[in-house]
Amino acid sequence: MVKSLTITILAILTGWLCLAIWQTPLDASEDNVTPTSTPEQVEHGRILAGIGNCATCHTASLDKPYAGGLDFPTDFGTLYSANITPDKETGIGDWSREAFIRAMRKGVAADGSYLYPAFPYTHFKNITDEDLDALYAYLMSLEPIAQEPPENELRFPFNLRFLQWGWQLLFFDDEPLQPDPERSAEWNRGAYLAEGLGHCTACHSPRNAFGAEKKDKAYAGALVDNWYAPALDASQPVPVHWDEKSLYAYLRTGQSDYQGTAVGSMGEVVHKGLKVAPDKDIRAMAAYLATLGGQSTVGGEKNEAAKLIEAAHQRVATNRSRGEELYISACAACHFNAPENPRALRAELSLNSAVTADDPSNLLRVTLQGVAANEGTPGIVMPAFATFSDDDIANLAEFLRSRAGRPPWSDVHERLKDLRQLQN
């Protein structure tokens, strides 16, 4: 009797679990796959795709835009981005609008399979119907490209997609972001873009052991793709905190007065994605992001920067170290700034986030590979110094940290070894 009851209960629980996990495949038809769209709607979708940086993640080869196949190494194995061109066999050409919206907001593909959260549906849930329709119209207007992305290379049991149901149960809240009535329309627009299509916390927030963002540490900084996305909350490491003006300049041009230059992953966001965004949207994002750090005690005023640069000059030791000699010979011609002129064209390194961050990756990567003319500040090139020995680069990093009034990094040699392997 007890055994029979136990089996019955287990069967019921198993059936309930299967029903809970099961997602209905959404069949497509010509009518719901190719809805009527206007040129204005398609153009709006193109801009939204830029703000979402869709092309960067879904393009492995420049001659096959949006055709997927880009690899994303994770702690659980390697994921490959999907083909989101309207090819019916290998892309999303037979996805209905309903299927597209479900994928964007619920993380479930047209065939009912769960998407991995490397695809940031956890942010795209915040996108309005109007914007999703425009984005769908734009993607369906692209040239179909037949390209099957490689199979994901995930370790067991992470290769079992249905387990993403449990991940969503633990970490995914599908309620969309609500406007803050106490904030301005511009601020709310910025929040909508940053927390939705822009999915800023996806890079700027640390993650837990299951790959979910730590919501209590949003914008606290994280290492992504071997670049360090610095903290934008109150813990931000830059001596002169970000304000609306510096954030606007950075997001619009890739260069701020004091805090840093957009290279690497962030360079792609600025120079490939956000370049199509209208000024009002860039300003809205700047207005929102500027509030994340709270009230700055330093501010971004020129006289404050001058004081900080003067302090950096005074920290330089009387007896020149190897790091200082390297700075004088390789860096100072471009990066030295007098206190009375802190807004030189090239970054003052004592104020730069690559030097002041808790992680040395950005400084080391830029030192090793330089900055091309189409990255960072438009038209300005920084040469690569990969021919420097690890000891020399470590000495330079130690000097720059000391000059900025920061303690030395403890893992420079180990990190250099890893980053050099990336270049090989």
Tab-separated table of C-alpha atoms in Angstrom:
chain	number	residue	atom	x	y	z
A	1	MET	CA	0.000	0.000	0.000
A	2	VAL	CA	2.752	2.463	1.029
A	3	LYS	CA	4.898	1.423	-1.924
A	4	SER	CA	1.994	1.873	-4.329
A	5	LEU	CA	1.215	5.310	-2.892
A	6	THR	CA	4.874	6.341	-3.182
A	7	ILE	CA	4.994	5.273	-6.836
A	8	THR	CA	1.784	7.171	-7.537
A	9	ILE	CA	3.131	10.337	-5.903
A	10	LEU	CA	6.415	10.049	-7.805
A	11	ALA	CA	4.514	9.575	-11.067
A	12	ILE	CA	2.388	12.646	-10.372
A	13	LEU	CA	5.446	14.718	-9.480
A	14	THR	CA	7.258	13.501	-12.590
A	15	GLY	CA	4.286	14.359	-14.755
A	16	TRP	CA	3.977	17.802	-13.165
A	17	LEU	CA	7.684	18.448	-13.687
A	18	CYS	CA	7.473	17.451	-17.346
A	19	LEU	CA	4.507	19.751	-17.851
A	20	ALA	CA	6.324	22.596	-16.093
A	21	ILE	CA	9.447	22.158	-18.194
A	22	TRP	CA	7.716	21.543	-21.512
A	23	GLN	CA	7.536	24.515	-23.849
A	24	THR	CA	5.267	24.290	-26.878
A	25	PRO	CA	6.971	24.612	-30.267
A	26	LEU	CA	5.513	27.597	-32.112
A	27	ASP	CA	4.645	26.663	-35.658
A	28	ALA	CA	5.283	29.253	-38.337
A	29	SER	CA	3.332	30.206	-41.405
A	30	GLU	CA	3.901	32.671	-44.220
A	31	ASP	CA	1.397	35.045	-42.669
A	32	ASN	CA	2.999	35.341	-39.245
A	33	VAL	CA	6.630	35.132	-40.381
A	34	THR	CA	6.474	37.940	-42.923
A	35	PRO	CA	4.182	40.566	-41.406
A	36	THR	CA	3.819	43.947	-43.031
A	37	SER	CA	6.514	46.385	-41.927
A	38	THR	CA	7.349	49.907	-42.946
A	39	PRO	CA	10.765	51.292	-43.907
A	40	GLU	CA	10.581	53.482	-40.804
A	41	GLN	CA	10.044	50.451	-38.602
A	42	VAL	CA	12.964	48.598	-40.194
A	43	GLU	CA	15.221	51.637	-39.706
A	44	HIS	CA	14.146	51.904	-36.079
A	45	GLY	CA	15.001	48.215	-35.668
A	46	ARG	CA	18.447	48.801	-37.177
A	47	ILE	CA	19.164	51.442	-34.536
A	48	LEU	CA	17.881	49.186	-31.757
A	49	ALA	CA	20.102	46.349	-32.997
A	50	GLY	CA	23.047	48.730	-32.747
A	51	ILE	CA	22.202	49.724	-29.183
A	52	GLY	CA	21.905	46.035	-28.332
A	53	ASN	CA	25.246	45.350	-30.058
A	54	CYS	CA	23.579	42.398	-31.763
A	55	ALA	CA	25.946	42.209	-34.734
A	56	THR	CA	29.069	41.901	-32.589
A	57	CYS	CA	27.835	38.800	-30.759
A	58	HIS	CA	26.155	37.185	-33.754
A	59	THR	CA	28.932	37.684	-36.301
A	60	ALA	CA	31.940	35.390	-36.505
A	61	SER	CA	32.982	36.448	-40.025
A	62	LEU	CA	32.557	40.005	-41.302
A	63	ASP	CA	31.352	38.761	-44.682
A	64	LYS	CA	28.506	36.923	-42.932
A	65	PRO	CA	26.897	39.472	-40.594
A	66	TYR	CA	24.393	38.132	-38.063
A	67	ALA	CA	25.029	34.548	-39.227
A	68	GLY	CA	26.313	33.447	-35.815
A	69	GLY	CA	29.095	31.056	-34.949
A	70	LEU	CA	31.057	33.350	-32.613
A	71	ASP	CA	32.479	31.400	-29.694
A	72	PHE	CA	31.825	32.345	-26.059
A	73	PRO	CA	34.106	30.484	-23.636
A	74	THR	CA	32.492	30.005	-20.205
A	75	ASP	CA	33.292	28.113	-17.019
A	76	PHE	CA	30.937	25.395	-18.272
A	77	GLY	CA	32.339	25.019	-21.793
A	78	THR	CA	32.045	26.945	-25.046
A	79	LEU	CA	28.828	28.383	-26.473
A	80	TYR	CA	28.373	29.543	-30.069
A	81	SER	CA	26.041	32.349	-31.072
A	82	ALA	CA	23.017	31.599	-33.233
A	83	ASN	CA	22.387	32.566	-36.825
A	84	ILE	CA	19.728	35.312	-36.627
A	85	THR	CA	19.451	36.046	-40.345
A	86	PRO	CA	16.128	35.103	-41.993
A	87	ASP	CA	17.542	31.903	-43.499
A	88	LYS	CA	14.825	29.284	-43.055
A	89	GLU	CA	17.133	26.316	-42.544
A	90	THR	CA	19.910	27.639	-40.316
A	91	GLY	CA	18.581	30.989	-39.092
A	92	ILE	CA	15.295	32.379	-37.823
A	93	GLY	CA	13.564	32.719	-41.180
A	94	ASP	CA	10.673	30.512	-40.103
A	95	TRP	CA	10.244	32.131	-36.683
A	96	SER	CA	6.955	33.872	-36.152
A	97	ARG	CA	6.719	37.188	-34.321
A	98	GLU	CA	5.323	35.290	-31.352
A	99	ALA	CA	8.298	32.915	-31.320
A	100	PHE	CA	10.744	35.803	-31.576
A	101	ILE	CA	9.143	37.674	-28.683
A	102	ARG	CA	9.096	34.532	-26.542
A	103	ALA	CA	12.802	34.002	-27.157
A	104	MET	CA	13.595	37.608	-26.300
A	105	ARG	CA	11.472	37.735	-23.155
A	106	LYS	CA	11.353	34.150	-21.907
A	107	GLY	CA	14.569	32.574	-23.175
A	108	VAL	CA	12.776	29.839	-25.139
A	109	ALA	CA	13.457	29.141	-28.831
A	110	ALA	CA	10.811	28.559	-31.500
A	111	ASP	CA	11.203	24.782	-31.187
A	112	GLY	CA	10.529	24.943	-27.428
A	113	SER	CA	14.139	24.458	-26.306
A	114	TYR	CA	15.570	26.652	-23.566
A	115	LEU	CA	18.192	29.258	-24.456
A	116	TYR	CA	21.327	29.641	-22.393
A	117	PRO	CA	21.512	32.965	-20.513
A	118	ALA	CA	24.641	33.973	-22.401
A	119	PHE	CA	21.890	35.306	-24.634
A	120	PRO	CA	20.714	38.150	-22.391
A	121	TYR	CA	16.975	37.517	-22.404
A	122	THR	CA	17.205	38.366	-18.707
A	123	HIS	CA	17.556	41.968	-19.954
A	124	PHE	CA	15.589	41.786	-23.185
A	125	LYS	CA	12.459	41.010	-21.144
A	126	ASN	CA	12.368	44.789	-20.545
A	127	ILE	CA	11.925	45.702	-24.222
A	128	THR	CA	8.538	47.067	-25.270
A	129	ASP	CA	6.278	45.424	-27.852
A	130	GLU	CA	6.870	48.318	-30.237
A	131	ASP	CA	10.630	47.969	-30.082
A	132	LEU	CA	10.503	44.186	-30.375
A	133	ASP	CA	8.340	44.516	-33.479
A	134	ALA	CA	10.872	46.926	-34.990
A	135	LEU	CA	13.789	44.670	-34.139
A	136	TYR	CA	11.963	41.676	-35.631
A	137	ALA	CA	11.194	43.655	-38.789
A	138	TYR	CA	14.840	44.642	-39.154
A	139	LEU	CA	16.218	41.129	-38.681
A	140	MET	CA	13.707	39.752	-41.163
A	141	SER	CA	14.848	42.391	-43.681
A	142	LEU	CA	18.442	41.129	-43.633
A	143	GLU	CA	19.950	39.008	-46.369
A	144	PRO	CA	19.430	35.317	-45.488
A	145	ILE	CA	22.755	33.574	-44.920
A	146	ALA	CA	22.950	29.788	-44.788
A	147	GLN	CA	25.407	28.980	-42.023
A	148	GLU	CA	24.957	26.413	-39.304
A	149	PRO	CA	26.856	27.500	-36.180
A	150	PRO	CA	29.013	24.855	-34.484
A	151	GLU	CA	27.460	22.708	-31.798
A	152	ASN	CA	27.930	24.006	-28.280
A	153	GLU	CA	30.760	22.307	-26.402
A	154	LEU	CA	29.410	22.206	-22.857
A	155	ARG	CA	30.323	19.697	-20.176
A	156	PHE	CA	27.729	17.338	-18.736
A	157	PRO	CA	25.231	18.137	-17.283
A	158	PHE	CA	25.319	21.721	-18.605
A	159	ASN	CA	24.738	20.419	-22.127
A	160	LEU	CA	21.206	19.359	-21.113
A	161	ARG	CA	19.097	22.312	-22.160
A	162	PHE	CA	16.038	21.362	-20.131
A	163	LEU	CA	18.039	22.085	-16.960
A	164	GLN	CA	17.777	25.759	-17.897
A	165	TRP	CA	14.223	25.529	-16.575
A	166	GLY	CA	15.728	25.112	-13.114
A	167	TRP	CA	18.153	27.982	-13.741
A	168	GLN	CA	15.255	30.231	-14.678
A	169	LEU	CA	13.315	29.099	-11.618
A	170	LEU	CA	16.222	30.146	-9.402
A	171	PHE	CA	17.522	33.260	-11.085
A	172	PHE	CA	15.103	34.692	-13.659
A	173	ASP	CA	12.365	37.192	-12.897
A	174	ASP	CA	10.428	37.836	-16.083
A	175	GLU	CA	8.668	40.959	-14.803
A	176	PRO	CA	9.685	43.919	-16.986
A	177	LEU	CA	11.343	47.034	-15.631
A	178	GLN	CA	8.900	49.727	-14.534
A	179	PRO	CA	9.521	53.481	-14.927
A	180	ASP	CA	10.398	55.392	-11.782
A	181	PRO	CA	7.779	58.149	-11.387
A	182	GLU	CA	10.173	60.182	-9.237
A	183	ARG	CA	12.743	60.383	-12.047
A	184	SER	CA	12.797	62.413	-15.245
A	185	ALA	CA	11.695	61.077	-18.615
A	186	GLU	CA	15.330	61.215	-19.776
A	187	TRP	CA	16.524	59.171	-16.784
A	188	ASN	CA	13.807	56.567	-17.331
A	189	ARG	CA	14.685	56.353	-21.014
A	190	GLY	CA	18.312	55.778	-20.051
A	191	ALA	CA	17.340	53.090	-17.551
A	192	TYR	CA	15.192	51.385	-20.200
A	193	LEU	CA	18.072	51.318	-22.675
A	194	ALA	CA	20.803	50.341	-20.202
A	195	GLU	CA	18.787	47.651	-18.434
A	196	GLY	CA	17.101	46.398	-21.588
A	197	LEU	CA	18.706	46.360	-25.026
A	198	GLY	CA	22.025	47.698	-23.734
A	199	HIS	CA	22.222	44.913	-21.097
A	200	CYS	CA	25.006	46.829	-19.351
A	201	THR	CA	25.045	44.756	-16.159
A	202	ALA	CA	25.697	41.631	-18.220
A	203	CYS	CA	29.322	42.767	-18.419
A	204	HIS	CA	29.665	45.169	-15.502
A	205	SER	CA	28.333	42.820	-12.782
A	206	PRO	CA	29.990	39.778	-11.202
A	207	ARG	CA	28.299	36.389	-11.531
A	208	ASN	CA	27.715	33.498	-9.171
A	209	ALA	CA	28.812	29.872	-9.576
A	210	PHE	CA	25.840	29.199	-11.866
A	211	GLY	CA	26.586	32.082	-14.212
A	212	ALA	CA	23.788	34.332	-12.945
A	213	GLU	CA	24.406	38.002	-12.275
A	214	LYS	CA	24.749	38.894	-8.610
A	215	LYS	CA	21.882	41.343	-8.394
A	216	ASP	CA	23.058	42.740	-5.079
A	217	LYS	CA	26.347	43.678	-6.789
A	218	ALA	CA	24.979	45.204	-9.969
A	219	TYR	CA	27.589	47.353	-11.720
A	220	ALA	CA	30.295	46.289	-9.241
A	221	GLY	CA	32.683	45.310	-12.066
A	222	ALA	CA	33.612	41.980	-13.652
A	223	LEU	CA	36.115	40.285	-15.960
A	224	VAL	CA	34.529	39.534	-19.342
A	225	ASP	CA	36.293	38.123	-22.392
A	226	ASN	CA	39.603	38.867	-20.661
A	227	TRP	CA	38.733	42.560	-20.429
A	228	TYR	CA	37.779	44.113	-17.101
A	229	ALA	CA	34.460	45.964	-17.133
A	230	PRO	CA	35.050	48.423	-14.272
A	231	ALA	CA	32.631	49.155	-11.480
A	232	LEU	CA	30.112	51.895	-12.204
A	233	ASP	CA	28.513	51.882	-8.764
A	234	ALA	CA	29.762	53.795	-5.729
A	235	SER	CA	32.853	51.584	-5.624
A	236	GLN	CA	34.085	52.793	-9.036
A	237	PRO	CA	37.892	53.012	-8.849
A	238	VAL	CA	38.508	56.189	-10.867
A	239	PRO	CA	39.677	59.179	-8.787
A	240	VAL	CA	37.492	61.536	-10.828
A	241	HIS	CA	34.106	59.844	-10.886
A	242	TRP	CA	31.984	59.578	-13.982
A	243	ASP	CA	29.384	62.298	-14.475
A	244	GLU	CA	26.855	62.877	-17.245
A	245	LYS	CA	29.280	64.872	-19.351
A	246	SER	CA	32.110	62.342	-19.206
A	247	LEU	CA	29.762	59.398	-19.745
A	248	TYR	CA	28.181	61.051	-22.763
A	249	ALA	CA	31.604	61.774	-24.269
A	250	TYR	CA	32.758	58.216	-23.625
A	251	LEU	CA	29.656	56.535	-25.063
A	252	ARG	CA	29.548	58.891	-28.056
A	253	THR	CA	33.246	59.112	-28.978
A	254	GLY	CA	35.050	56.426	-26.977
A	255	GLN	CA	37.048	59.013	-25.026
A	256	SER	CA	36.392	60.748	-21.701
A	257	ASP	CA	38.419	63.610	-20.263
A	258	TYR	CA	39.899	61.651	-17.378
A	259	GLN	CA	38.449	58.192	-16.785
A	260	GLY	CA	39.435	56.101	-19.769
A	261	THR	CA	39.264	55.139	-23.428
A	262	ALA	CA	36.929	52.566	-24.975
A	263	VAL	CA	38.962	49.623	-26.294
A	264	GLY	CA	38.406	45.897	-26.520
A	265	SER	CA	34.861	44.739	-25.814
A	266	MET	CA	33.709	48.219	-24.842
A	267	GLY	CA	35.322	49.647	-27.932
A	268	GLU	CA	33.077	47.393	-30.021
A	269	VAL	CA	30.033	48.606	-28.113
A	270	VAL	CA	30.898	52.264	-28.709
A	271	HIS	CA	32.368	52.203	-32.206
A	272	LYS	CA	30.186	49.486	-33.769
A	273	GLY	CA	26.947	49.507	-31.810
A	274	LEU	CA	26.196	52.847	-30.208
A	275	LYS	CA	27.488	54.834	-33.180
A	276	VAL	CA	24.041	54.478	-34.808
A	277	ALA	CA	22.152	55.624	-31.696
A	278	PRO	CA	20.716	59.144	-31.692
A	279	ASP	CA	22.264	61.711	-29.378
A	280	LYS	CA	19.177	61.873	-27.183
A	281	ASP	CA	19.518	58.166	-26.366
A	282	ILE	CA	23.228	58.471	-25.590
A	283	ARG	CA	22.479	61.406	-23.293
A	284	ALA	CA	19.676	59.467	-21.626
A	285	MET	CA	21.983	56.525	-20.904
A	286	ALA	CA	24.597	58.916	-19.533
A	287	ALA	CA	21.987	60.535	-17.275
A	288	TYR	CA	21.005	57.143	-15.878
A	289	LEU	CA	24.478	55.657	-15.504
A	290	ALA	CA	25.796	58.802	-13.811
A	291	THR	CA	23.432	58.197	-10.896
A	292	LEU	CA	24.757	54.714	-10.175
A	293	GLY	CA	27.822	56.006	-8.350
A	294	GLY	CA	25.888	58.253	-6.014
A	295	GLN	CA	27.117	61.707	-5.129
A	296	SER	CA	30.795	62.025	-6.001
A	297	THR	CA	33.030	63.671	-3.413
A	298	VAL	CA	35.649	64.423	-6.053
A	299	GLY	CA	33.660	65.448	-9.075
A	300	GLY	CA	34.873	65.914	-12.629
A	301	GLU	CA	35.996	69.491	-12.406
A	302	LYS	CA	39.245	70.555	-14.029
A	303	ASN	CA	40.732	71.907	-10.784
A	304	GLU	CA	40.108	68.579	-9.025
A	305	ALA	CA	41.852	66.696	-11.829
A	306	ALA	CA	44.753	69.143	-11.565
A	307	LYS	CA	45.112	68.399	-7.855
A	308	LEU	CA	45.142	64.663	-8.500
A	309	ILE	CA	47.743	64.974	-11.254
A	310	GLU	CA	49.907	67.142	-9.028
A	311	ALA	CA	49.691	64.488	-6.313
A	312	ALA	CA	50.701	61.832	-8.855
A	313	HIS	CA	53.764	63.868	-9.802
A	314	GLN	CA	54.762	64.202	-6.163
A	315	ARG	CA	54.595	60.447	-5.609
A	316	VAL	CA	57.366	59.774	-8.127
A	317	ALA	CA	60.461	58.537	-6.321
A	318	THR	CA	63.692	60.532	-6.393
A	319	ASN	CA	65.680	57.494	-7.482
A	320	ARG	CA	64.224	56.348	-10.775
A	321	SER	CA	62.916	52.813	-10.833
A	322	ARG	CA	62.968	50.589	-13.891
A	323	GLY	CA	59.246	51.202	-14.249
A	324	GLU	CA	59.691	54.978	-14.245
A	325	GLU	CA	62.431	54.746	-16.868
A	326	LEU	CA	60.081	52.750	-19.093
A	327	TYR	CA	57.298	55.266	-18.528
A	328	ILE	CA	59.561	58.159	-19.497
A	329	SER	CA	60.851	56.427	-22.629
A	330	ALA	CA	57.655	54.728	-23.847
A	331	CYS	CA	54.651	56.530	-22.355
A	332	ALA	CA	55.331	60.063	-21.156
A	333	ALA	CA	55.589	61.661	-24.595
A	334	CYS	CA	51.866	60.998	-25.074
A	335	HIS	CA	50.457	60.502	-21.578
A	336	PHE	CA	52.229	63.078	-19.427
A	337	ASN	CA	49.921	65.942	-18.446
A	338	ALA	CA	50.786	69.079	-16.515
A	339	PRO	CA	48.404	69.897	-13.636
A	340	GLU	CA	47.458	73.176	-15.292
A	341	ASN	CA	46.419	71.276	-18.453
A	342	PRO	CA	44.782	68.037	-17.310
A	343	ARG	CA	42.655	67.649	-20.422
A	344	ALA	CA	45.352	66.661	-22.889
A	345	LEU	CA	44.266	64.638	-25.912
A	346	ARG	CA	45.629	61.377	-24.540
A	347	ALA	CA	44.640	59.900	-21.204
A	348	GLU	CA	46.328	60.930	-17.952
A	349	LEU	CA	47.242	57.508	-16.620
A	350	SER	CA	47.076	58.412	-12.930
A	351	LEU	CA	43.329	59.021	-13.423
A	352	ASN	CA	42.643	56.242	-15.908
A	353	SER	CA	40.448	53.275	-14.972
A	354	ALA	CA	42.900	50.853	-16.604
A	355	VAL	CA	45.455	51.856	-13.961
A	356	THR	CA	43.167	52.387	-10.969
A	357	ALA	CA	40.926	49.292	-11.366
A	358	ASP	CA	41.251	46.290	-9.075
A	359	ASP	CA	42.090	44.072	-12.052
A	360	PRO	CA	45.218	44.675	-14.211
A	361	SER	CA	43.825	43.084	-17.389
A	362	ASN	CA	42.946	46.252	-19.293
A	363	LEU	CA	46.305	47.943	-18.727
A	364	LEU	CA	48.222	44.782	-19.585
A	365	ARG	CA	46.201	44.038	-22.735
A	366	VAL	CA	46.509	47.584	-24.062
A	367	THR	CA	50.257	47.550	-23.312
A	368	LEU	CA	50.683	44.259	-25.153
A	369	GLN	CA	48.526	44.935	-28.212
A	370	GLY	CA	48.248	48.731	-28.402
A	371	VAL	CA	45.226	50.618	-29.716
A	372	ALA	CA	44.421	50.768	-33.429
A	373	ALA	CA	43.241	53.907	-35.228
A	374	ASN	CA	39.646	52.625	-35.343
A	375	GLU	CA	39.575	51.970	-31.597
A	376	GLY	CA	39.823	54.213	-28.576
A	377	THR	CA	40.058	57.883	-29.493
A	378	PRO	CA	39.300	58.113	-33.242
A	379	GLY	CA	42.407	58.647	-35.323
A	380	ILE	CA	44.907	58.216	-32.481
A	381	VAL	CA	47.138	55.145	-32.469
A	382	MET	CA	48.993	53.620	-29.531
A	383	PRO	CA	51.770	51.198	-30.506
A	384	ALA	CA	51.974	47.707	-29.075
A	385	PHE	CA	54.716	46.925	-26.557
A	386	ALA	CA	54.510	43.141	-26.683
A	387	THR	CA	58.292	43.026	-27.229
A	388	PHE	CA	58.791	44.238	-23.660
A	389	SER	CA	59.672	41.436	-21.274
A	390	ASP	CA	57.175	40.370	-18.626
A	391	ASP	CA	59.444	41.857	-15.972
A	392	ASP	CA	59.501	45.219	-17.770
A	393	ILE	CA	55.719	45.310	-18.181
A	394	ALA	CA	55.290	44.339	-14.536
A	395	ASN	CA	57.709	47.085	-13.477
A	396	LEU	CA	55.831	49.612	-15.595
A	397	ALA	CA	52.502	48.524	-14.093
A	398	GLU	CA	53.918	48.779	-10.573
A	399	PHE	CA	55.183	52.309	-11.268
A	400	LEU	CA	51.880	53.461	-12.747
A	401	ARG	CA	49.944	52.046	-9.796
A	402	SER	CA	52.276	53.740	-7.337
A	403	ARG	CA	52.076	57.027	-9.255
A	404	ALA	CA	48.266	56.816	-9.045
A	405	GLY	CA	48.429	56.221	-5.303
A	406	ARG	CA	47.193	52.626	-5.556
A	407	PRO	CA	48.677	49.456	-4.038
A	408	PRO	CA	50.477	47.126	-6.457
A	409	TRP	CA	48.562	44.340	-8.165
A	410	SER	CA	49.505	40.910	-6.832
A	411	ASP	CA	48.954	38.796	-9.966
A	412	VAL	CA	50.597	40.739	-12.784
A	413	HIS	CA	53.056	38.051	-13.935
A	414	GLU	CA	50.402	35.321	-13.909
A	415	ARG	CA	47.922	37.504	-15.771
A	416	LEU	CA	50.581	38.487	-18.330
A	417	LYS	CA	51.264	34.854	-19.053
A	418	ASP	CA	47.588	34.196	-19.743
A	419	LEU	CA	47.198	37.276	-21.927
A	420	ARG	CA	50.277	36.506	-24.000
A	421	GLN	CA	48.810	33.055	-24.720
A	422	LEU	CA	45.676	34.750	-26.056
A	423	GLN	CA	47.788	36.580	-28.633
A	424	ASN	CA	49.485	33.415	-29.855
